[in-house]
Structures are given as structure tokens and as C-alpha cells.
JSON list of C-alpha atoms in Angstrom, two decimals:
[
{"chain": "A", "resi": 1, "resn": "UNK", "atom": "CA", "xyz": [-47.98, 88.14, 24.14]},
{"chain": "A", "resi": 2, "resn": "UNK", "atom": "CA", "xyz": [-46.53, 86.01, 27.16]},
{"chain": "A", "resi": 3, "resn": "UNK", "atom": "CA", "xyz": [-42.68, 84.90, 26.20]},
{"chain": "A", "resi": 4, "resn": "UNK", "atom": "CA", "xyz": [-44.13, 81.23, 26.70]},
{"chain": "A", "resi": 5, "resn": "UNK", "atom": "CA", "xyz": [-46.89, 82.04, 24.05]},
{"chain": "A", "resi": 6, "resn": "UNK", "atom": "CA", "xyz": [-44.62, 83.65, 21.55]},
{"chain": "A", "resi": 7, "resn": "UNK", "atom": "CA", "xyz": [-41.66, 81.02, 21.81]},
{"chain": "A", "resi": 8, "resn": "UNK", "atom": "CA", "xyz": [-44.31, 78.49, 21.33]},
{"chain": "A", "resi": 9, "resn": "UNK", "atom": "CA", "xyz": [-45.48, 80.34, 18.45]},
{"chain": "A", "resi": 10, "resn": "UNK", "atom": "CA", "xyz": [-42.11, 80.98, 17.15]},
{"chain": "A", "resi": 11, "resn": "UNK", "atom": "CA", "xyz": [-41.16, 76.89, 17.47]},
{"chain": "A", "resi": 12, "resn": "UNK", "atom": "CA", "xyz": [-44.38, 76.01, 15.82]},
{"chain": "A", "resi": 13, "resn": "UNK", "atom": "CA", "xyz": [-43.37, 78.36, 13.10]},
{"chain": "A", "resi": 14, "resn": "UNK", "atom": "CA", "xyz": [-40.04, 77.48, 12.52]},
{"chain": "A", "resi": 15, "resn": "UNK", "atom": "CA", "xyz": [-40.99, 73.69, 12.83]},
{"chain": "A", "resi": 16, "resn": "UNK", "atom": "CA", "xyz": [-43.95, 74.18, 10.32]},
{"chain": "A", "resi": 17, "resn": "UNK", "atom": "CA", "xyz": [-41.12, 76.04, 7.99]},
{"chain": "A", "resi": 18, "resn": "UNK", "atom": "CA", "xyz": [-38.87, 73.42, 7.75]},
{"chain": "A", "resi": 19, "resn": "UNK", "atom": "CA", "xyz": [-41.20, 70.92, 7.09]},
{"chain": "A", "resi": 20, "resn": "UNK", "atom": "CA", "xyz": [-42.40, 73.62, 3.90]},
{"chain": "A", "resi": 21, "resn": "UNK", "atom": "CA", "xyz": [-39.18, 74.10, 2.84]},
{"chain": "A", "resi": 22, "resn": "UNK", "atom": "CA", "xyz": [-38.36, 70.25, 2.90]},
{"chain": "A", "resi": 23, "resn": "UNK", "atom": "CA", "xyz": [-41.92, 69.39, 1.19]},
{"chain": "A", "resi": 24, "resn": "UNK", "atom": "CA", "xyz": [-40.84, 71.97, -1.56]},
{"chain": "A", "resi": 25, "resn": "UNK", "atom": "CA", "xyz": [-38.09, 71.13, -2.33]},
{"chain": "A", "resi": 26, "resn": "UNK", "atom": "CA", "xyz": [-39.42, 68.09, -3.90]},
{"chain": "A", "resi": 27, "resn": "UNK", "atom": "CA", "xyz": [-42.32, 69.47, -6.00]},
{"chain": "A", "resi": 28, "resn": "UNK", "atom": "CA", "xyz": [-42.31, 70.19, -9.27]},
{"chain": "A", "resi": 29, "resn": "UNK", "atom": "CA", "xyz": [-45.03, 71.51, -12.01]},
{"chain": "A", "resi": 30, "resn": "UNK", "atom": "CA", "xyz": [-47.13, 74.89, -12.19]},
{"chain": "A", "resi": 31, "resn": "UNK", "atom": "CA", "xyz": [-45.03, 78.15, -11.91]},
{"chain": "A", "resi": 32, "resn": "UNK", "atom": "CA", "xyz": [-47.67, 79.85, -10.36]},
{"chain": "A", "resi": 33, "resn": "UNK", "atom": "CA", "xyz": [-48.16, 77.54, -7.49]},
{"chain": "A", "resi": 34, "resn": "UNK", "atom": "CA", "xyz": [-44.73, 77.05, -7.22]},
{"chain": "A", "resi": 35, "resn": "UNK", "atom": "CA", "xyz": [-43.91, 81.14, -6.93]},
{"chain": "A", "resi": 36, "resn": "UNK", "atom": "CA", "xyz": [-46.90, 81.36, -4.56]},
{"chain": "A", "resi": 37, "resn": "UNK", "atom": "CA", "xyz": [-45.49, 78.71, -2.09]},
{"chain": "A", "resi": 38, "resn": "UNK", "atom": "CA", "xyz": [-42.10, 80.34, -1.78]},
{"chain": "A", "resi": 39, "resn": "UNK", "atom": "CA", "xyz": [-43.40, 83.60, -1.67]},
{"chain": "A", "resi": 40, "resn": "UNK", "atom": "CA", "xyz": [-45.34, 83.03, 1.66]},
{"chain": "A", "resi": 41, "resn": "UNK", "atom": "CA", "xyz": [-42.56, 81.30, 2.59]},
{"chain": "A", "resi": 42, "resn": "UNK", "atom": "CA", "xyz": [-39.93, 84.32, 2.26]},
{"chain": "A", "resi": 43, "resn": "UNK", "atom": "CA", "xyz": [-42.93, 86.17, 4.36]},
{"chain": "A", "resi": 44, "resn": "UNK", "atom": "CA", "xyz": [-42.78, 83.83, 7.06]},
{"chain": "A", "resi": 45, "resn": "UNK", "atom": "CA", "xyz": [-39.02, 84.29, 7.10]},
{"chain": "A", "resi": 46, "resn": "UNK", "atom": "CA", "xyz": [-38.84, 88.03, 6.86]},
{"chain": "A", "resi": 47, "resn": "UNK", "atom": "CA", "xyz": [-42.05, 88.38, 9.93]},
{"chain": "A", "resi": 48, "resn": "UNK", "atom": "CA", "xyz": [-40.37, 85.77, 11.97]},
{"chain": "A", "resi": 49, "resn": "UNK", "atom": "CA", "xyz": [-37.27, 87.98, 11.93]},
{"chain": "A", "resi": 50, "resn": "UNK", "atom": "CA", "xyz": [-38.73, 91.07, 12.83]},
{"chain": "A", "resi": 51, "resn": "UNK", "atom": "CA", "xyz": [-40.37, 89.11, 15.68]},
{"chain": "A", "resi": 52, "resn": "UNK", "atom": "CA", "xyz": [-44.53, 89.67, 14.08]},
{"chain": "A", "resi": 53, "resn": "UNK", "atom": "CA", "xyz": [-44.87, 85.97, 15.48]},
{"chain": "A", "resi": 54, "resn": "UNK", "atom": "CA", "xyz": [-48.49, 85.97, 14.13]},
{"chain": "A", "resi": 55, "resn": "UNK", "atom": "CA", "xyz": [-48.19, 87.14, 10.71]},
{"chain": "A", "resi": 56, "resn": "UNK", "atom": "CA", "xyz": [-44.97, 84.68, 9.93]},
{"chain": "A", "resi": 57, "resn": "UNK", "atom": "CA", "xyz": [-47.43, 81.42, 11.56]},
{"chain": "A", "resi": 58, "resn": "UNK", "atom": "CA", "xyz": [-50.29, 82.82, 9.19]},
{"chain": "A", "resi": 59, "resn": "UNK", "atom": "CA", "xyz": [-47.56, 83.17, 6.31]},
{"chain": "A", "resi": 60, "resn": "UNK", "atom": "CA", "xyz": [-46.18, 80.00, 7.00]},
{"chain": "A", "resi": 61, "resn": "UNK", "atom": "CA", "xyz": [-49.71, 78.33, 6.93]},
{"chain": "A", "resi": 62, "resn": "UNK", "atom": "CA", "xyz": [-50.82, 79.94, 3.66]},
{"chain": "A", "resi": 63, "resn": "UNK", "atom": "CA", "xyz": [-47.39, 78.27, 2.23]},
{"chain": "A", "resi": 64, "resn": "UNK", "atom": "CA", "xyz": [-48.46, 74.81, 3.28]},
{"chain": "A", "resi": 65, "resn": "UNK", "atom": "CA", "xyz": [-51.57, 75.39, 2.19]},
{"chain": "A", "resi": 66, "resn": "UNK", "atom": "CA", "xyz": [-50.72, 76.24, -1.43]},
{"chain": "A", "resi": 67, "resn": "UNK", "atom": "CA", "xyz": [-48.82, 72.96, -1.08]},
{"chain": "A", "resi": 68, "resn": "UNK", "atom": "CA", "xyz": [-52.03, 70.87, -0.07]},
{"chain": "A", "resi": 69, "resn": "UNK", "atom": "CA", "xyz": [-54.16, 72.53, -2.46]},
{"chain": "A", "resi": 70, "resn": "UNK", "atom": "CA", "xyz": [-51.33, 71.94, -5.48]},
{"chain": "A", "resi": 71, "resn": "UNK", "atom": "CA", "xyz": [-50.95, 68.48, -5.10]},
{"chain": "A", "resi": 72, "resn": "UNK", "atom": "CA", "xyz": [-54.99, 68.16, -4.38]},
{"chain": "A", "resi": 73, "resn": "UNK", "atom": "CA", "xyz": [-55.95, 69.60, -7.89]},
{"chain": "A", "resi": 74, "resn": "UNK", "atom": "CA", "xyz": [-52.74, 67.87, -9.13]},
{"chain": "A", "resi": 75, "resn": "UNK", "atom": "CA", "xyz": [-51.37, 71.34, -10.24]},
{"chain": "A", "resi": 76, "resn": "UNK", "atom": "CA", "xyz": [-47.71, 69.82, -8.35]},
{"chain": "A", "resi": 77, "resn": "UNK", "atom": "CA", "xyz": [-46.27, 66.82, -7.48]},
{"chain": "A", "resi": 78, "resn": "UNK", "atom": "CA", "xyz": [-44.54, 66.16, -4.56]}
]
């Protein structure tokens, strides 16, 4: 990966994780969802530290995902 690819990749990241952790913070309601959402978040974390660029974007996107798809099916509230 080309340094401008992967700190483009890590910004994107670390932008998309502190919108996550911001859009989290302010849901409440299923457990489940809940555990899911910061448990692909910790992934992104941990990858993005050991520098797997890819898997902490794909971790990252599975969190906000699990976010959409909460609130969608009205599982949590935001």
C-alpha cells in the first residue's frame, strides 16, 4: 500500500471512528446491538494500531452499520 493510500485510509478510519463513537454514545436500547457496535469498534481500534489499515476501515464500517441497522428496525435509539 502507497503511504498516500494508507494515510488516507487511516484518516478515513479514524474520522469514521469518531463519528461511531460520538453516534454511540447517545444510543440506548438492545444489549445485543449495543455489545455488537462497540465490539467492532474495539476491532477497529486494536487493527488501526497494529497498522492492518484494511481490517480496522472494514471493522469500523461493520460498527456503523450495526448503528444504521439498530435504529432502522428500531432495536436503538439514537
Amino acid at each position: 500500500m502507497t503511504g498516500d493510500l494508507a494515510s488516507e485510509l487511516r484518516g478515513e478510519t479514524e474520522k469514521w471512528l469518531a463519528r461511531a463513537d460520538e453516534r454511540l454514545s447517545r444510543c440506548r436500547g438492545d444489549e445485543r446491538f449495543l455489545i455488537n457496535i462497540k465490539a467492532y469498534i474495539s476491532d477497529a481500534r486494536y487493527f488501526l494500531e497494529r497498522g492492518d489499515l484494511i481490517r480496522a476501515f472494514e471493522a469500523v464500517i461493520w460498527a456503523w452499520a450495526w448503528l444504521e441497522i439498530g435504529e432502522e428496525l428500531g432495536m436503538i435509539k439514537g
